[in-house]
Amino acid sequence: MSILLHVCCGPCLVYPARVLEGEGTDFTCYFFNPNIHPYREFKKRLTSFIDLADSRNYNYIIDRDYGLKMFLRQVVFNEEQRCRFCYEMRLGNAATLAVEKGFSGFSTTLLYSTYQNHSLIRKQAARAAELHSIPFLYHDFRVGWQQGIDESKACNLYRQSYCGCLFSEQERYDNRLKKQLKRKMKSDVQPPRSGHDQPK
Ligand code: SF4
């Protein structure tokens, strides 16, 4: 099987790549993340991904465009639903490209993070798979959370501390907002809290 693996960042690639290599699945990485803001952060995460991929000889395809406008046009006035749009955008693009390039399936490193909305990612991936008639390769990569952290630290990879969008950056650092959100969203589906170095 040869799949297109959507990659959200270097640290989240470490463990999934090990799993895919271990099971003999051939993969090509695809960096497409219009959700990462601001521009300097986007460049940092992209560079860290390239460093890792080059050091391990992974094949990759990169969308270098900084997709701020594309992202904002999708989520403005829908801020509460932004993660759904964000997953839909990234997984939809991965599925489209996988079909175009003749891969036999697609997957994503988003399934690695314990901070992401795993069930929503799975749902959006299934939707993209159906829409584009291409299989989605599911793995619960979260089981390797600590292994991925240890390895990414050993490689000195840049480890971000918030999810990606400007909204998540504010939620990460604005203590007053964090308290408000905690109260408001107790019964709702919470957006991802964060990055790799956020206290659990
Ligand atoms: S919090 Fe993360 S998953 Fe949600 S919209 Fe922002 S970048 Fe995307």
mmCIF file of C-alpha atoms and ligand atoms in Angstrom:
data_model
loop_
_atom_site.group_PDB
_atom_site.id
_atom_site.type_symbol
_atom_site.label_atom_id
_atom_site.label_comp_id
_atom_site.label_asym_id
_atom_site.label_seq_id
_atom_site.Cartn_x
_atom_site.Cartn_y
_atom_site.Cartn_z
ATOM 1 C CA MET A 1 0.000 0.000 0.000
ATOM 2 C CA SER A 2 1.277 3.452 -0.837
ATOM 3 C CA ILE A 3 -0.364 6.326 0.981
ATOM 4 C CA LEU A 4 -0.260 10.106 1.119
ATOM 5 C CA LEU A 5 0.294 11.037 4.752
ATOM 6 C CA HIS A 6 -0.909 14.497 5.676
ATOM 7 C CA VAL A 7 1.625 15.922 8.159
ATOM 8 C CA CYS A 8 0.667 18.699 10.555
ATOM 9 C CA CYS A 9 4.207 19.222 11.918
ATOM 10 C CA GLY A 10 7.543 17.467 12.518
ATOM 11 C CA PRO A 11 6.974 16.250 16.086
ATOM 12 C CA CYS A 12 3.634 14.677 15.152
ATOM 13 C CA LEU A 13 5.265 12.798 12.272
ATOM 14 C CA VAL A 14 7.836 10.973 14.391
ATOM 15 C CA TYR A 15 5.697 8.188 15.828
ATOM 16 C CA PRO A 16 3.249 7.631 12.920
ATOM 17 C CA ALA A 17 6.209 7.267 10.550
ATOM 18 C CA ARG A 18 7.635 4.547 12.789
ATOM 19 C CA VAL A 19 4.304 2.688 12.749
ATOM 20 C CA LEU A 20 3.925 2.903 8.969
ATOM 21 C CA GLU A 21 7.517 1.800 8.410
ATOM 22 C CA GLY A 22 6.995 -1.056 10.844
ATOM 23 C CA GLU A 23 3.962 -2.374 9.009
ATOM 24 C CA GLY A 24 5.577 -1.916 5.610
ATOM 25 C CA THR A 25 3.278 0.841 4.370
ATOM 26 C CA ASP A 26 4.969 3.049 1.830
ATOM 27 C CA PHE A 27 4.158 6.718 2.496
ATOM 28 C CA THR A 28 4.781 10.165 1.118
ATOM 29 C CA CYS A 29 4.384 13.092 3.490
ATOM 30 C CA TYR A 30 2.185 16.026 2.559
ATOM 31 C CA PHE A 31 2.617 19.317 4.429
ATOM 32 C CA PHE A 32 -0.512 21.389 3.940
ATOM 33 C CA ASN A 33 -1.449 23.544 6.918
ATOM 34 C CA PRO A 34 -3.156 26.867 6.224
ATOM 35 C CA ASN A 35 -4.145 26.878 9.896
ATOM 36 C CA ILE A 36 -0.682 27.787 11.219
ATOM 37 C CA HIS A 37 -0.303 31.460 12.159
ATOM 38 C CA PRO A 38 1.478 33.808 12.221
ATOM 39 C CA TYR A 39 3.853 33.519 9.297
ATOM 40 C CA ARG A 40 7.017 33.075 11.375
ATOM 41 C CA GLU A 41 5.398 30.173 13.201
ATOM 42 C CA PHE A 42 4.367 28.622 9.876
ATOM 43 C CA LYS A 43 7.974 28.845 8.653
ATOM 44 C CA LYS A 44 9.340 27.360 11.881
ATOM 45 C CA ARG A 45 7.048 24.329 11.726
ATOM 46 C CA LEU A 46 7.716 23.851 8.034
ATOM 47 C CA THR A 47 11.481 23.987 8.568
ATOM 48 C CA SER A 48 11.304 21.520 11.430
ATOM 49 C CA PHE A 49 9.270 19.125 9.269
ATOM 50 C CA ILE A 50 11.755 19.389 6.385
ATOM 51 C CA ASP A 51 14.708 18.794 8.724
ATOM 52 C CA LEU A 52 13.132 15.613 10.039
ATOM 53 C CA ALA A 53 12.010 14.340 6.637
ATOM 54 C CA ASP A 54 15.423 14.993 5.074
ATOM 55 C CA SER A 55 17.273 13.339 7.922
ATOM 56 C CA ARG A 56 15.186 10.205 7.471
ATOM 57 C CA ASN A 57 14.883 10.235 3.696
ATOM 58 C CA TYR A 58 11.109 10.480 3.695
ATOM 59 C CA ASN A 59 9.470 11.467 0.438
ATOM 60 C CA TYR A 60 7.434 14.613 0.703
ATOM 61 C CA ILE A 61 5.229 17.134 -1.048
ATOM 62 C CA ILE A 62 4.951 20.627 0.408
ATOM 63 C CA ASP A 63 2.386 23.331 -0.035
ATOM 64 C CA ARG A 64 4.545 26.350 0.845
ATOM 65 C CA ASP A 65 1.767 28.890 0.477
ATOM 66 C CA TYR A 66 0.919 30.621 3.707
ATOM 67 C CA GLY A 67 -2.834 30.053 3.698
ATOM 68 C CA LEU A 68 -3.976 32.728 6.127
ATOM 69 C CA LYS A 69 -6.634 34.162 3.818
ATOM 70 C CA MET A 70 -7.946 30.749 2.834
ATOM 71 C CA PHE A 71 -8.242 29.734 6.465
ATOM 72 C CA LEU A 72 -9.867 32.926 7.674
ATOM 73 C CA ARG A 73 -12.403 32.951 4.844
ATOM 74 C CA GLN A 74 -13.549 29.519 5.985
ATOM 75 C CA VAL A 75 -13.830 30.192 9.689
ATOM 76 C CA VAL A 76 -14.829 33.824 10.133
ATOM 77 C CA PHE A 77 -18.341 33.955 11.633
ATOM 78 C CA ASN A 78 -17.938 30.237 12.350
ATOM 79 C CA GLU A 79 -15.240 30.479 15.011
ATOM 80 C CA GLU A 80 -16.896 27.922 17.281
ATOM 81 C CA GLN A 81 -16.861 25.407 14.434
ATOM 82 C CA ARG A 82 -13.374 26.268 13.254
ATOM 83 C CA CYS A 83 -11.783 22.907 14.018
ATOM 84 C CA ARG A 84 -14.319 21.126 11.850
ATOM 85 C CA PHE A 85 -13.522 23.453 8.923
ATOM 86 C CA CYS A 86 -9.826 23.123 9.653
ATOM 87 C CA TYR A 87 -9.850 19.315 9.559
ATOM 88 C CA GLU A 88 -12.148 19.310 6.542
ATOM 89 C CA MET A 89 -9.828 21.656 4.644
ATOM 90 C CA ARG A 90 -6.645 19.709 5.362
ATOM 91 C CA LEU A 91 -8.055 16.210 4.968
ATOM 92 C CA GLY A 92 -10.093 17.156 1.895
ATOM 93 C CA ASN A 93 -6.950 18.473 0.221
ATOM 94 C CA ALA A 94 -4.983 15.380 1.203
ATOM 95 C CA ALA A 95 -7.671 13.100 -0.270
ATOM 96 C CA THR A 96 -7.849 15.143 -3.490
ATOM 97 C CA LEU A 97 -4.093 15.090 -3.962
ATOM 98 C CA ALA A 98 -3.878 11.388 -3.120
ATOM 99 C CA VAL A 99 -6.335 10.642 -5.932
ATOM 100 C CA GLU A 100 -4.539 12.959 -8.376
ATOM 101 C CA LYS A 101 -1.158 11.379 -7.664
ATOM 102 C CA GLY A 102 -2.397 7.797 -7.774
ATOM 103 C CA PHE A 103 -1.900 6.842 -4.116
ATOM 104 C CA SER A 104 -3.930 3.923 -2.824
ATOM 105 C CA GLY A 105 -5.042 5.782 0.308
ATOM 106 C CA PHE A 106 -4.393 8.681 2.649
ATOM 107 C CA SER A 107 -3.935 9.299 6.353
ATOM 108 C CA THR A 108 -2.888 12.050 8.752
ATOM 109 C CA THR A 109 -0.521 12.656 11.655
ATOM 110 C CA LEU A 110 -3.342 14.583 13.339
ATOM 111 C CA LEU A 111 -4.332 11.167 14.705
ATOM 112 C CA TYR A 112 -1.211 11.238 16.877
ATOM 113 C CA SER A 113 -1.968 14.216 19.092
ATOM 114 C CA THR A 114 -3.774 13.666 22.364
ATOM 115 C CA TYR A 115 -4.742 17.336 22.217
ATOM 116 C CA GLN A 116 -6.720 17.116 18.991
ATOM 117 C CA ASN A 117 -10.369 16.166 18.614
ATOM 118 C CA HIS A 118 -9.698 12.594 17.527
ATOM 119 C CA SER A 119 -13.269 11.531 16.798
ATOM 120 C CA LEU A 120 -13.907 14.651 14.725
ATOM 121 C CA ILE A 121 -10.740 14.040 12.711
ATOM 122 C CA ARG A 122 -11.860 10.482 12.053
ATOM 123 C CA LYS A 123 -15.299 11.647 10.999
ATOM 124 C CA GLN A 124 -13.960 14.307 8.621
ATOM 125 C CA ALA A 125 -11.468 11.836 7.171
ATOM 126 C CA ALA A 126 -14.218 9.295 6.516
ATOM 127 C CA ARG A 127 -16.216 12.029 4.809
ATOM 128 C CA ALA A 128 -13.267 13.026 2.606
ATOM 129 C CA ALA A 129 -12.615 9.360 1.781
ATOM 130 C CA GLU A 130 -16.199 8.865 0.657
ATOM 131 C CA LEU A 131 -16.317 12.129 -1.268
ATOM 132 C CA HIS A 132 -13.125 11.394 -3.189
ATOM 133 C CA SER A 133 -13.529 7.607 -3.368
ATOM 134 C CA ILE A 134 -10.210 6.781 -1.776
ATOM 135 C CA PRO A 135 -9.549 4.723 1.398
ATOM 136 C CA PHE A 136 -8.537 6.455 4.609
ATOM 137 C CA LEU A 137 -5.945 4.536 6.605
ATOM 138 C CA TYR A 138 -6.894 4.839 10.273
ATOM 139 C CA HIS A 139 -4.513 4.306 13.184
ATOM 140 C CA ASP A 140 -4.858 5.471 16.731
ATOM 141 C CA PHE A 141 -1.351 6.887 16.828
ATOM 142 C CA ARG A 142 -2.023 8.357 20.293
ATOM 143 C CA VAL A 143 -0.732 5.142 21.870
ATOM 144 C CA GLY A 144 2.778 6.300 20.940
ATOM 145 C CA TRP A 145 2.385 9.793 22.431
ATOM 146 C CA GLN A 146 5.291 9.537 24.882
ATOM 147 C CA GLN A 147 7.548 7.703 22.437
ATOM 148 C CA GLY A 148 7.001 10.490 19.897
ATOM 149 C CA ILE A 149 7.784 13.176 22.474
ATOM 150 C CA ASP A 150 10.972 11.450 23.616
ATOM 151 C CA GLU A 151 12.184 10.938 20.080
ATOM 152 C CA SER A 152 11.364 14.452 18.898
ATOM 153 C CA LYS A 153 13.218 15.888 21.902
ATOM 154 C CA ALA A 154 16.200 13.671 21.184
ATOM 155 C CA CYS A 155 16.201 14.991 17.585
ATOM 156 C CA ASN A 156 15.989 18.575 18.852
ATOM 157 C CA LEU A 157 12.893 19.265 16.800
ATOM 158 C CA TYR A 158 11.070 22.540 17.268
ATOM 159 C CA ARG A 159 8.055 21.803 19.487
ATOM 160 C CA GLN A 160 5.241 24.329 19.326
ATOM 161 C CA SER A 161 3.116 25.245 22.305
ATOM 162 C CA TYR A 162 -0.212 25.955 20.630
ATOM 163 C CA CYS A 163 -2.313 24.208 18.023
ATOM 164 C CA GLY A 164 -1.881 26.578 15.093
ATOM 165 C CA CYS A 165 -4.494 29.250 14.434
ATOM 166 C CA LEU A 166 -4.529 32.687 16.045
ATOM 167 C CA PHE A 167 -7.543 31.673 18.091
ATOM 168 C CA SER A 168 -5.666 28.751 19.621
ATOM 169 C CA GLU A 169 -2.672 30.983 20.315
ATOM 170 C CA GLN A 170 -4.875 33.318 22.362
ATOM 171 C CA GLU A 171 -6.498 30.375 24.168
ATOM 172 C CA ARG A 172 -3.056 29.081 25.062
ATOM 173 C CA TYR A 173 -1.712 32.285 26.581
ATOM 174 C CA ASP A 174 -4.698 34.379 27.695
ATOM 175 C CA ASN A 175 -5.507 33.194 31.215
ATOM 176 C CA ARG A 176 -8.719 35.192 31.451
ATOM 177 C CA LEU A 177 -9.999 33.691 28.208
ATOM 178 C CA LYS A 178 -8.991 30.214 29.355
ATOM 179 C CA LYS A 179 -11.177 30.548 32.438
ATOM 180 C CA GLN A 180 -14.131 31.860 30.421
ATOM 181 C CA LEU A 181 -13.831 29.014 27.941
ATOM 182 C CA LYS A 182 -13.622 26.428 30.670
ATOM 183 C CA ARG A 183 -16.877 27.654 32.138
ATOM 184 C CA LYS A 184 -18.657 28.048 28.806
ATOM 185 C CA MET A 185 -17.556 24.880 27.107
ATOM 186 C CA LYS A 186 -17.921 22.305 29.844
ATOM 187 C CA SER A 187 -20.650 20.459 28.011
ATOM 188 C CA ASP A 188 -19.571 21.342 24.443
ATOM 189 C CA VAL A 189 -16.989 19.653 22.243
ATOM 190 C CA GLN A 190 -13.788 21.500 23.088
ATOM 191 C CA PRO A 191 -11.384 22.708 20.438
ATOM 192 C CA PRO A 192 -7.891 21.301 20.704
ATOM 193 C CA ARG A 193 -6.041 22.909 23.589
ATOM 194 C CA SER A 194 -2.749 22.812 22.189
ATOM 195 C CA GLY A 195 0.642 22.013 21.133
ATOM 196 C CA HIS A 196 3.249 19.709 22.365
ATOM 197 C CA ASP A 197 4.557 21.444 25.416
ATOM 198 C CA GLN A 198 1.315 22.412 27.040
ATOM 199 C CA PRO A 199 0.959 21.065 30.551
ATOM 200 C CA LYS A 200 -1.505 18.205 30.618
HETATM 201 S S1 SF4 B 1 -7.532 25.057 17.192
HETATM 202 FE FE1 SF4 B 1 -6.179 23.816 15.861
HETATM 203 S S2 SF4 B 1 -7.539 22.342 14.791
HETATM 204 FE FE2 SF4 B 1 -8.803 24.012 15.654
HETATM 205 S S3 SF4 B 1 -8.966 25.504 14.007
HETATM 206 FE FE3 SF4 B 1 -7.248 26.142 15.262
HETATM 207 S S4 SF4 B 1 -5.482 25.195 14.258
HETATM 208 FE FE4 SF4 B 1 -7.280 24.142 13.474
#
